Coordinates of C-alpha atoms in Angstrom, one line a residue:
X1 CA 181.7 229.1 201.8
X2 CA 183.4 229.5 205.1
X3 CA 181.9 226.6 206.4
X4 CA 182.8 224.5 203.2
X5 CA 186.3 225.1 204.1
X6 CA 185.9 224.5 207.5
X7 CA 184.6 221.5 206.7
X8 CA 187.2 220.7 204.3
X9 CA 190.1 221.7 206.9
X10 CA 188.6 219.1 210.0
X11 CA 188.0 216.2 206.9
X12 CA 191.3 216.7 206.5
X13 CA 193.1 216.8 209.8
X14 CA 191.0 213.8 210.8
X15 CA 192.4 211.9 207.8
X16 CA 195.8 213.0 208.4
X17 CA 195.0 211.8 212.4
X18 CA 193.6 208.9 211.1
X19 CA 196.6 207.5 209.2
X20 CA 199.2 209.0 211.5
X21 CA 197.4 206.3 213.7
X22 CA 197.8 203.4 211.3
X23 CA 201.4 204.0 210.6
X24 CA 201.7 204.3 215.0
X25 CA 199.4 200.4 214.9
X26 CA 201.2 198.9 212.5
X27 CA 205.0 199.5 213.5
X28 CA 204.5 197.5 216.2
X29 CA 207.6 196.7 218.3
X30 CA 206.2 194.0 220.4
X31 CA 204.8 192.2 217.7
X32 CA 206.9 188.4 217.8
X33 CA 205.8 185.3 215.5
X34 CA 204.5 182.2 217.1
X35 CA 207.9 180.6 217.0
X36 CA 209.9 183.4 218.7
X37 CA 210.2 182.4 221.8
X38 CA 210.9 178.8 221.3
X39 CA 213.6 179.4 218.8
X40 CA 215.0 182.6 221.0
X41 CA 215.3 179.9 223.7
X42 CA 217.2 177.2 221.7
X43 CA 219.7 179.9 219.6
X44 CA 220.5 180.9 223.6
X45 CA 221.1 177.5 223.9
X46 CA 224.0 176.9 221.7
X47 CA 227.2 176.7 222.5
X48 CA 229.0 179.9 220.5
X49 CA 232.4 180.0 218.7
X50 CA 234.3 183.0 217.3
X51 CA 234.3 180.9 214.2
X52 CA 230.4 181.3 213.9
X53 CA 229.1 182.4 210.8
X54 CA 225.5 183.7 211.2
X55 CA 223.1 183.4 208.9
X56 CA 220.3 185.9 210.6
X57 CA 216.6 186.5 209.5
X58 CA 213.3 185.3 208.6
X59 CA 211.6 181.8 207.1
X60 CA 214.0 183.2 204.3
X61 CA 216.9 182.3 206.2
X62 CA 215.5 179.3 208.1
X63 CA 214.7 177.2 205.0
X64 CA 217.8 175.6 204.8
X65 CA 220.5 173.7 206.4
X66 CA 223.6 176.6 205.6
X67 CA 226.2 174.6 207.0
X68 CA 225.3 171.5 203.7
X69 CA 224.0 174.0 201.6
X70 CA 227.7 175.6 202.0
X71 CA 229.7 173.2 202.5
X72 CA 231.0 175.2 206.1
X73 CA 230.5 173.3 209.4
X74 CA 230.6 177.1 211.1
X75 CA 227.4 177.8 209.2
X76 CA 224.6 178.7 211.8
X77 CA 220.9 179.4 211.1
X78 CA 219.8 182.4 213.1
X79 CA 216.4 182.5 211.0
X80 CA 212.6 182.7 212.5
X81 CA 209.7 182.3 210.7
X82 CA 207.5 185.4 210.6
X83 CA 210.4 187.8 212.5
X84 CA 210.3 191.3 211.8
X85 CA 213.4 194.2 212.5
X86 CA 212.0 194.2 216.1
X87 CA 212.7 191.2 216.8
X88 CA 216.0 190.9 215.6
X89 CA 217.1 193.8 217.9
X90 CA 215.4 192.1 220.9
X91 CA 217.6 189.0 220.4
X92 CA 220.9 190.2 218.9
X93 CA 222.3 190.2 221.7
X94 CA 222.1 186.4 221.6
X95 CA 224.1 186.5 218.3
X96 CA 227.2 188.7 220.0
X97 CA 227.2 187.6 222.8
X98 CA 230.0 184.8 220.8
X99 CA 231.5 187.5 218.7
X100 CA 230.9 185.8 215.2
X101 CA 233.4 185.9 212.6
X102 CA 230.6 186.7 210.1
X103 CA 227.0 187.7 210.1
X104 CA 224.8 187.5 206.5
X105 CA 222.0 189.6 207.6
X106 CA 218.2 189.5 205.0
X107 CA 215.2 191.0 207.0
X108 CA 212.3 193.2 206.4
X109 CA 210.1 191.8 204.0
X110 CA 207.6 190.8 206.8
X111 CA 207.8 194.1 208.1
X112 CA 206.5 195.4 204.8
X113 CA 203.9 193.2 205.1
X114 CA 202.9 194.6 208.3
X115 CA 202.6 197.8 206.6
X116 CA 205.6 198.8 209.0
X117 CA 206.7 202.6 206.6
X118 CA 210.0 202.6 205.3
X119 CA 211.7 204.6 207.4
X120 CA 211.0 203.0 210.3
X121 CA 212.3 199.5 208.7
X122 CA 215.4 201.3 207.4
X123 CA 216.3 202.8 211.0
X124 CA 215.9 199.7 212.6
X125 CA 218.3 198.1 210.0
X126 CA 220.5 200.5 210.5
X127 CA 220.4 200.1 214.5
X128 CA 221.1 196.3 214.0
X129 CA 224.6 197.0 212.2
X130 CA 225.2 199.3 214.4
X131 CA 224.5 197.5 217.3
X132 CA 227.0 194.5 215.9
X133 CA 229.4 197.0 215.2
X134 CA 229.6 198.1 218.9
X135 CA 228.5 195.0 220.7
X136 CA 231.3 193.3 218.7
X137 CA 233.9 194.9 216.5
X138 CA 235.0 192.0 214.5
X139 CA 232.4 190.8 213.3
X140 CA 232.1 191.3 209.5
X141 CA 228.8 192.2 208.8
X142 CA 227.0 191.4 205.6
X143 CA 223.7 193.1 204.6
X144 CA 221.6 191.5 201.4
X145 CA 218.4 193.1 199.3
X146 CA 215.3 191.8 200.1
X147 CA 214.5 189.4 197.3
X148 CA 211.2 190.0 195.1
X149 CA 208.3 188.4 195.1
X150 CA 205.9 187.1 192.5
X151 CA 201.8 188.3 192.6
X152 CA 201.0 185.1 190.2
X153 CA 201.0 182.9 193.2
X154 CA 198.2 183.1 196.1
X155 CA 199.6 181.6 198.8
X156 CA 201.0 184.6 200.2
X157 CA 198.6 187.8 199.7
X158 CA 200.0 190.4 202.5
X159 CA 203.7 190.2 200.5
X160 CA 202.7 190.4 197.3
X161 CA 202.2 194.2 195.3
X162 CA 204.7 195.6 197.5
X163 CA 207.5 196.0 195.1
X164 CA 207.6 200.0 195.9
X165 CA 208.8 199.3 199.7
X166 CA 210.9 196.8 198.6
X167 CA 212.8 198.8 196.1
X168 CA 212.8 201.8 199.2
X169 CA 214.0 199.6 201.6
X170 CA 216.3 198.1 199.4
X171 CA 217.9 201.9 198.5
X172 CA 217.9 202.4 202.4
X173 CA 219.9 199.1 202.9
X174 CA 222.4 200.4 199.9
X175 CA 222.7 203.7 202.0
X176 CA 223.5 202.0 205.2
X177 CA 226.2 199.5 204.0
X178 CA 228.2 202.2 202.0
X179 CA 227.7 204.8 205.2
X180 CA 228.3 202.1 208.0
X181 CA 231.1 200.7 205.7
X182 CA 229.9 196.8 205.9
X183 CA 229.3 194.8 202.5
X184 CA 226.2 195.1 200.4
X185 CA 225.1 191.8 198.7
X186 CA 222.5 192.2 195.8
X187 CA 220.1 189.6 196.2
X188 CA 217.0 191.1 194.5
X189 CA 218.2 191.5 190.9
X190 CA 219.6 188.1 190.7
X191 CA 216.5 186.4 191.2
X192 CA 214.0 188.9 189.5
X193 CA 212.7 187.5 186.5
X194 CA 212.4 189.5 183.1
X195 CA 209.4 191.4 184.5
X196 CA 211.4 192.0 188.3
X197 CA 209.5 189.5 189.6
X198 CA 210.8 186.3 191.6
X199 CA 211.5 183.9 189.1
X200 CA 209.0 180.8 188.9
X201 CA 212.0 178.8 188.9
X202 CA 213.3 179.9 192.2
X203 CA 210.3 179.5 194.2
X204 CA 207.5 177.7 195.3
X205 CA 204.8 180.4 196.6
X206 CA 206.1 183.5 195.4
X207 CA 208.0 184.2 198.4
X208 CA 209.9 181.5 200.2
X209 CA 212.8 179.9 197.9
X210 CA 213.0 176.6 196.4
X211 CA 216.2 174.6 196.7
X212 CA 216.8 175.9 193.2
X213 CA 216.7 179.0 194.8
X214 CA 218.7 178.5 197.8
X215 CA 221.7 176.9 194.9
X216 CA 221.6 180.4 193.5
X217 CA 222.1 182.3 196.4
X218 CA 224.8 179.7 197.5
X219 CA 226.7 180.7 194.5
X220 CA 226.7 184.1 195.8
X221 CA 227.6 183.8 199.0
X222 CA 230.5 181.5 198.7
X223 CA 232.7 184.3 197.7
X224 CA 232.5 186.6 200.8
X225 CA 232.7 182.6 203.5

């Protein structure tokens, strides 16, 4: 019997070693998609207003024009393909540097897919508003729900069935905007479907938008320009 628990007790601290040292692998803080550094390099680039309204995040944010979709020639896309909260810290600076009047901030759904936890993605969301809030003071800082996505397309595998971290990560995002004082926008229940899903309408794999997705969330941005 004794040996049956012993046993039981090493099974189990090598299982609890073992995904201690998943969670360690798979926040990775170097990790930086294939475009980083070339679009790092031509945001740096730019000439910077205190006007600037920055649009800052993922393929998300970079799948439009924001300055025609909204009508705003101070519009400015600050979105990478593939970025994760790591790599928005690395290059924030870039973004105060100008001191913005405005930044709409949507990231996080590629860390989820990186099986990044929770908490880690929620601390370094909160150390991104609390980085603008230092770095500069004006800025009014804008924080949005990750959207859905939708499991009947294939396209994107990794970011599908991970409505659970979403809905944490949204929470944690709803905690740091009332705590940190900055506005909250609710993107994920205007474009959930009646199942909570991403409607059909409103995309084109599940995860990116469509430009009948990218109207929607035009509509509710335009009151806080």
């Amino acid at each position: 019997m004794k040996h049956l628990v012993l046993a039981a007790l090493v099974s189990c601290i090598v299982c609890q070693f073992s995904a201690a040292q998943q969670s360690a692998a798979t926040a990775n803080p170097d990790y930086r998609p294939g475009a980083y550094a070339v679009k790092s390099a031509q945001f740096r680039s730019y000439p910077n207003s205190r006007k600037d309204i920055i649009f800052l995040g993922n393929s998300i944010t970079a799948g439009t024009d924001w300055a025609e979709l909204l009508g705003n020639p101070h519009c400015r896309n600050r979105g990478i393909s593939g970025d994760i909260t790591y790599g928005i810290l690395a290059r924030l600076d870039e973004v105060t540097e100008g001191q913005p009047a405005k930044v709409f901030l949507l990231i996080g759904i590629n860390d989820i897919q990186h099986n990044t936890p929770d908490s880690i993605i929620i601390a370094n969301y909160r150390k991104i508003v609390q980085t603008i809030k230092v770095a500069s003071p004006r800025t009014r800082i804008h924080v949005q729900t990750l959207l859905p996505t939708n499991n009947t397309f294939t396209q994107f595998k990794n970011h599908y069935n991970k409505d659970e971290h979403i809905a944490a990560v949204n929470e944690g995002i709803r905690k740091i905007a009332a705590e940190e004082q900055v506005t909250c926008i609710e993107l994920n229940k205007a474009f959930q479907d009646a199942e909570g899903k991403l409607d059909k309408k409103l995309t084109m794999d599940g995860l990116h938008l469509n430009a009948e997705g990218y109207k929607l969330w035009a509509g509710i941005l335009k009151p806080y320009l």
